[in-house]
Amino acid sequence: MPEQDNPSRRAFLATGAAAVVALTAAGTTTARSAPLPLTPTCVDDDDTPSNIEGPYFKRNSPQRTNLRTPGVTGIVLSITGFVYTMKCAPIPNALLDFWQADDRGVYDNTTFKMRGHQFSNASGAYVLETIVPKDYPGRTPHIHVKVQARGGPILTTQLFFPDNLRAYGMNVAYLNRRDAYLDRECEVELGPLVGNRYTAKFDFVIDS
């Protein structure tokens, strides 16, 4: 199928968002009691790309949605999103296992600092409370994740950040360009830095 007939999830999102803006500008939005439908966040068969696991995965991480445990410092990051099937149906009770470097670019391989797993809720939604990870030699800032529907195959991938991320003096645009594992399809949708906090969104589409 030609590329133009199979847009990526991110291209689809951009098109949908532009349509909503156009409707608003034309004065065709509905009343507050009946808002416009949410922009679709999934395209059939457009699954989230896999990526390397890397050397730092540890099994049996604690179940928790908040990785900002006592002693963790850094720029606060809250990521929200959904887990979908390849036919865009939400997946409840999907396993999401996250692990990452801290604000110094260091993995804790002794305890479970900056590690944790959780399950999507009945609507397929998840939330991760963490910090922005710092880069380390050879790698741009990223967050590792494994995602699995109950009984389904495991997706192992990484989440990345846009070039305009500002944290710890990093030049993220430069770091992104030189990272051999960067996948823009796995780049989070990042909100503005407010105080010491970023918010971000990312939806996973997996084979179930």
mmCIF file of C-alpha atoms in Angstrom:
data_model
loop_
_atom_site.group_PDB
_atom_site.id
_atom_site.type_symbol
_atom_site.label_atom_id
_atom_site.label_comp_id
_atom_site.label_asym_id
_atom_site.label_seq_id
_atom_site.Cartn_x
_atom_site.Cartn_y
_atom_site.Cartn_z
ATOM 1 C CA MET A 1 0.000 0.000 0.000
ATOM 2 C CA PRO A 2 1.437 3.458 -0.851
ATOM 3 C CA GLU A 3 2.625 5.444 2.118
ATOM 4 C CA GLN A 4 0.053 8.182 1.608
ATOM 5 C CA ASP A 5 -2.735 5.630 2.015
ATOM 6 C CA ASN A 6 -1.431 4.443 5.402
ATOM 7 C CA PRO A 7 -0.748 7.520 7.552
ATOM 8 C CA SER A 8 1.101 7.109 10.828
ATOM 9 C CA ARG A 9 -0.745 7.570 14.088
ATOM 10 C CA ARG A 10 1.023 10.895 14.632
ATOM 11 C CA ALA A 11 0.173 12.194 11.164
ATOM 12 C CA PHE A 12 -3.434 11.154 11.756
ATOM 13 C CA LEU A 13 -3.465 13.016 15.067
ATOM 14 C CA ALA A 14 -2.086 16.154 13.450
ATOM 15 C CA THR A 15 -4.739 16.055 10.731
ATOM 16 C CA GLY A 16 -7.510 15.569 13.262
ATOM 17 C CA ALA A 17 -6.252 18.370 15.468
ATOM 18 C CA ALA A 18 -6.076 20.737 12.497
ATOM 19 C CA ALA A 19 -9.670 19.895 11.627
ATOM 20 C CA VAL A 20 -10.809 20.737 15.147
ATOM 21 C CA VAL A 21 -8.977 24.084 14.992
ATOM 22 C CA ALA A 22 -10.608 24.864 11.650
ATOM 23 C CA LEU A 23 -14.066 24.107 13.010
ATOM 24 C CA THR A 24 -13.456 26.301 16.027
ATOM 25 C CA ALA A 25 -12.268 29.186 13.860
ATOM 26 C CA ALA A 26 -15.385 28.868 11.722
ATOM 27 C CA GLY A 27 -17.627 29.131 14.761
ATOM 28 C CA THR A 28 -19.105 25.685 14.296
ATOM 29 C CA THR A 29 -18.246 24.237 17.686
ATOM 30 C CA THR A 30 -21.112 22.890 19.726
ATOM 31 C CA ALA A 31 -22.217 24.102 23.130
ATOM 32 C CA ARG A 32 -20.216 23.211 26.204
ATOM 33 C CA SER A 33 -22.778 20.595 27.148
ATOM 34 C CA ALA A 34 -22.048 18.789 23.862
ATOM 35 C CA PRO A 35 -18.311 19.158 23.078
ATOM 36 C CA LEU A 36 -16.728 17.964 19.872
ATOM 37 C CA PRO A 37 -15.663 14.314 19.894
ATOM 38 C CA LEU A 38 -12.102 13.678 20.981
ATOM 39 C CA THR A 39 -9.562 13.420 18.192
ATOM 40 C CA PRO A 40 -9.045 9.717 17.386
ATOM 41 C CA THR A 41 -5.797 8.411 18.836
ATOM 42 C CA CYS A 42 -5.467 5.137 17.002
ATOM 43 C CA VAL A 43 -5.250 3.969 13.392
ATOM 44 C CA ASP A 44 -6.107 0.371 12.521
ATOM 45 C CA ASP A 45 -3.007 -1.823 12.214
ATOM 46 C CA ASP A 46 -0.636 1.059 13.043
ATOM 47 C CA ASP A 47 1.065 -0.636 15.964
ATOM 48 C CA THR A 48 3.692 0.896 18.243
ATOM 49 C CA PRO A 49 7.195 0.031 16.992
ATOM 50 C CA SER A 50 9.403 -2.222 19.101
ATOM 51 C CA ASN A 51 12.881 -1.254 20.246
ATOM 52 C CA ILE A 52 15.811 -2.846 22.052
ATOM 53 C CA GLU A 53 15.393 -3.924 25.656
ATOM 54 C CA GLY A 54 18.910 -2.846 26.598
ATOM 55 C CA PRO A 55 20.996 -4.284 29.429
ATOM 56 C CA TYR A 56 19.159 -2.867 32.447
ATOM 57 C CA PHE A 57 15.767 -4.614 32.620
ATOM 58 C CA LYS A 58 14.939 -6.267 35.956
ATOM 59 C CA ARG A 59 12.076 -8.682 36.532
ATOM 60 C CA ASN A 60 9.630 -8.450 39.416
ATOM 61 C CA SER A 61 9.482 -4.669 39.698
ATOM 62 C CA PRO A 62 7.015 -3.362 42.296
ATOM 63 C CA GLN A 63 3.473 -2.598 41.209
ATOM 64 C CA ARG A 64 3.114 1.191 41.306
ATOM 65 C CA THR A 65 2.181 4.113 39.094
ATOM 66 C CA ASN A 66 4.514 6.584 40.815
ATOM 67 C CA LEU A 67 8.282 6.181 40.397
ATOM 68 C CA ARG A 68 8.997 9.352 42.370
ATOM 69 C CA THR A 69 9.870 7.481 45.533
ATOM 70 C CA PRO A 70 11.647 9.146 48.502
ATOM 71 C CA GLY A 71 15.049 10.476 47.478
ATOM 72 C CA VAL A 72 14.192 10.815 43.782
ATOM 73 C CA THR A 73 14.953 14.289 42.423
ATOM 74 C CA GLY A 74 14.592 15.852 39.013
ATOM 75 C CA ILE A 75 12.082 17.520 36.741
ATOM 76 C CA VAL A 76 8.660 16.011 37.338
ATOM 77 C CA LEU A 77 7.028 14.169 34.434
ATOM 78 C CA SER A 78 3.473 12.843 34.241
ATOM 79 C CA ILE A 79 2.648 10.607 31.261
ATOM 80 C CA THR A 80 -0.919 9.549 30.486
ATOM 81 C CA GLY A 81 -2.412 7.518 27.672
ATOM 82 C CA PHE A 82 -4.236 4.389 26.592
ATOM 83 C CA VAL A 83 -3.403 0.891 25.450
ATOM 84 C CA TYR A 84 -5.253 -0.168 22.290
ATOM 85 C CA THR A 85 -5.536 -3.262 20.133
ATOM 86 C CA MET A 86 -4.498 -3.005 16.487
ATOM 87 C CA LYS A 87 -8.210 -2.513 15.745
ATOM 88 C CA CYS A 88 -8.340 0.478 18.095
ATOM 89 C CA ALA A 89 -10.243 -1.212 20.924
ATOM 90 C CA PRO A 90 -9.050 -0.223 24.421
ATOM 91 C CA ILE A 91 -7.327 -2.991 26.361
ATOM 92 C CA PRO A 92 -8.195 -3.177 30.058
ATOM 93 C CA ASN A 93 -5.776 -4.783 32.501
ATOM 94 C CA ALA A 94 -2.815 -4.550 30.115
ATOM 95 C CA LEU A 95 0.571 -4.852 31.803
ATOM 96 C CA LEU A 96 2.944 -1.881 31.497
ATOM 97 C CA ASP A 97 6.432 -2.253 32.986
ATOM 98 C CA PHE A 98 8.563 0.931 33.019
ATOM 99 C CA TRP A 99 12.235 1.466 33.853
ATOM 100 C CA GLN A 100 14.566 4.403 33.285
ATOM 101 C CA ALA A 101 17.676 6.343 34.275
ATOM 102 C CA ASP A 102 17.495 9.032 36.953
ATOM 103 C CA ASP A 103 18.315 12.742 36.755
ATOM 104 C CA ARG A 104 22.044 11.883 36.579
ATOM 105 C CA GLY A 105 21.653 9.401 33.725
ATOM 106 C CA VAL A 106 22.184 6.428 36.061
ATOM 107 C CA TYR A 107 20.201 3.171 36.354
ATOM 108 C CA ASP A 108 19.768 1.631 39.778
ATOM 109 C CA ASN A 109 20.587 -2.045 39.238
ATOM 110 C CA THR A 110 20.659 -2.884 42.949
ATOM 111 C CA THR A 111 17.159 -1.891 44.070
ATOM 112 C CA PHE A 112 14.031 -0.974 42.118
ATOM 113 C CA LYS A 113 14.494 2.789 42.042
ATOM 114 C CA MET A 114 12.925 4.270 38.870
ATOM 115 C CA ARG A 115 11.246 0.940 38.099
ATOM 116 C CA GLY A 116 7.657 -0.220 38.390
ATOM 117 C CA HIS A 117 4.803 -2.009 36.680
ATOM 118 C CA GLN A 118 1.092 -1.280 36.521
ATOM 119 C CA PHE A 119 -2.091 -2.357 34.735
ATOM 120 C CA SER A 120 -4.340 -0.270 32.512
ATOM 121 C CA ASN A 121 -7.781 0.447 33.944
ATOM 122 C CA ALA A 122 -11.157 -0.665 32.612
ATOM 123 C CA SER A 123 -10.938 1.984 29.854
ATOM 124 C CA GLY A 124 -7.434 0.961 28.820
ATOM 125 C CA ALA A 125 -5.929 4.072 30.427
ATOM 126 C CA TYR A 126 -2.669 4.323 32.339
ATOM 127 C CA VAL A 127 -0.755 7.068 34.155
ATOM 128 C CA LEU A 128 2.942 7.185 34.994
ATOM 129 C CA GLU A 129 4.299 9.634 37.562
ATOM 130 C CA THR A 130 8.056 9.910 37.181
ATOM 131 C CA ILE A 131 10.855 12.351 36.341
ATOM 132 C CA VAL A 132 12.527 13.308 33.090
ATOM 133 C CA PRO A 133 15.480 10.917 32.659
ATOM 134 C CA LYS A 134 18.893 12.340 31.827
ATOM 135 C CA ASP A 135 21.013 11.224 28.904
ATOM 136 C CA TYR A 136 24.112 9.063 29.312
ATOM 137 C CA PRO A 137 26.972 8.274 26.893
ATOM 138 C CA GLY A 138 25.564 7.174 23.554
ATOM 139 C CA ARG A 139 21.904 7.631 24.454
ATOM 140 C CA THR A 140 19.371 10.424 24.342
ATOM 141 C CA PRO A 141 16.890 10.631 27.262
ATOM 142 C CA HIS A 142 14.357 7.800 27.026
ATOM 143 C CA ILE A 143 12.072 5.563 29.064
ATOM 144 C CA HIS A 144 11.940 1.791 28.583
ATOM 145 C CA VAL A 145 8.623 -0.045 28.654
ATOM 146 C CA LYS A 146 7.178 -3.485 28.109
ATOM 147 C CA VAL A 147 3.459 -3.665 27.270
ATOM 148 C CA GLN A 148 1.374 -6.822 27.153
ATOM 149 C CA ALA A 149 -2.316 -7.643 26.900
ATOM 150 C CA ARG A 150 -3.244 -10.555 29.120
ATOM 151 C CA GLY A 151 -2.021 -13.691 27.342
ATOM 152 C CA GLY A 152 -0.696 -11.709 24.367
ATOM 153 C CA PRO A 153 2.806 -11.098 23.030
ATOM 154 C CA ILE A 154 5.073 -8.615 24.800
ATOM 155 C CA LEU A 155 5.914 -5.315 23.127
ATOM 156 C CA THR A 156 9.338 -4.060 24.242
ATOM 157 C CA THR A 157 9.969 -0.468 23.242
ATOM 158 C CA GLN A 158 11.205 2.956 24.380
ATOM 159 C CA LEU A 159 9.609 6.380 24.737
ATOM 160 C CA PHE A 160 11.512 9.421 23.483
ATOM 161 C CA PHE A 161 11.214 13.181 23.841
ATOM 162 C CA PRO A 162 10.903 16.000 21.293
ATOM 163 C CA ASP A 163 13.863 18.232 20.523
ATOM 164 C CA ASN A 164 12.441 21.110 22.573
ATOM 165 C CA LEU A 165 12.645 19.267 25.906
ATOM 166 C CA ARG A 166 14.589 21.389 28.395
ATOM 167 C CA ALA A 167 16.092 19.562 31.369
ATOM 168 C CA TYR A 168 19.427 19.292 33.185
ATOM 169 C CA GLY A 169 21.187 21.427 30.571
ATOM 170 C CA MET A 170 20.736 18.753 27.885
ATOM 171 C CA ASN A 171 20.781 19.647 24.196
ATOM 172 C CA VAL A 172 18.038 17.171 23.317
ATOM 173 C CA ALA A 173 17.982 18.032 19.607
ATOM 174 C CA TYR A 174 21.660 17.099 19.368
ATOM 175 C CA LEU A 175 21.248 14.004 21.522
ATOM 176 C CA ASN A 176 18.301 12.836 19.428
ATOM 177 C CA ARG A 177 20.244 13.216 16.180
ATOM 178 C CA ARG A 178 23.112 11.057 17.398
ATOM 179 C CA ASP A 179 21.080 8.265 19.039
ATOM 180 C CA ALA A 180 20.994 5.206 16.779
ATOM 181 C CA TYR A 181 17.893 3.841 18.530
ATOM 182 C CA LEU A 182 15.712 6.966 18.354
ATOM 183 C CA ASP A 183 12.281 6.287 16.847
ATOM 184 C CA ARG A 184 10.147 9.369 16.278
ATOM 185 C CA GLU A 185 7.038 7.184 16.183
ATOM 186 C CA CYS A 186 7.661 6.614 19.892
ATOM 187 C CA GLU A 187 8.049 10.281 20.783
ATOM 188 C CA VAL A 188 5.705 11.479 23.516
ATOM 189 C CA GLU A 189 3.401 14.436 22.973
ATOM 190 C CA LEU A 190 4.989 16.873 25.418
ATOM 191 C CA GLY A 191 3.225 19.790 27.072
ATOM 192 C CA PRO A 192 4.946 23.000 28.188
ATOM 193 C CA LEU A 193 7.224 23.124 31.216
ATOM 194 C CA VAL A 194 5.233 24.635 34.077
ATOM 195 C CA GLY A 195 7.247 25.236 37.201
ATOM 196 C CA ASN A 196 9.224 22.034 37.552
ATOM 197 C CA ARG A 197 6.720 19.784 35.773
ATOM 198 C CA TYR A 198 6.110 18.427 32.299
ATOM 199 C CA THR A 199 2.999 16.541 31.213
ATOM 200 C CA ALA A 200 3.031 14.179 28.259
ATOM 201 C CA LYS A 201 0.760 11.801 26.370
ATOM 202 C CA PHE A 202 1.439 8.551 24.571
ATOM 203 C CA ASP A 203 -0.902 5.783 23.403
ATOM 204 C CA PHE A 204 0.320 2.231 22.841
ATOM 205 C CA VAL A 205 -1.152 0.107 20.042
ATOM 206 C CA ILE A 206 -0.256 -3.542 20.495
ATOM 207 C CA ASP A 207 -0.935 -6.987 19.145
ATOM 208 C CA SER A 208 -3.298 -8.716 21.541
#
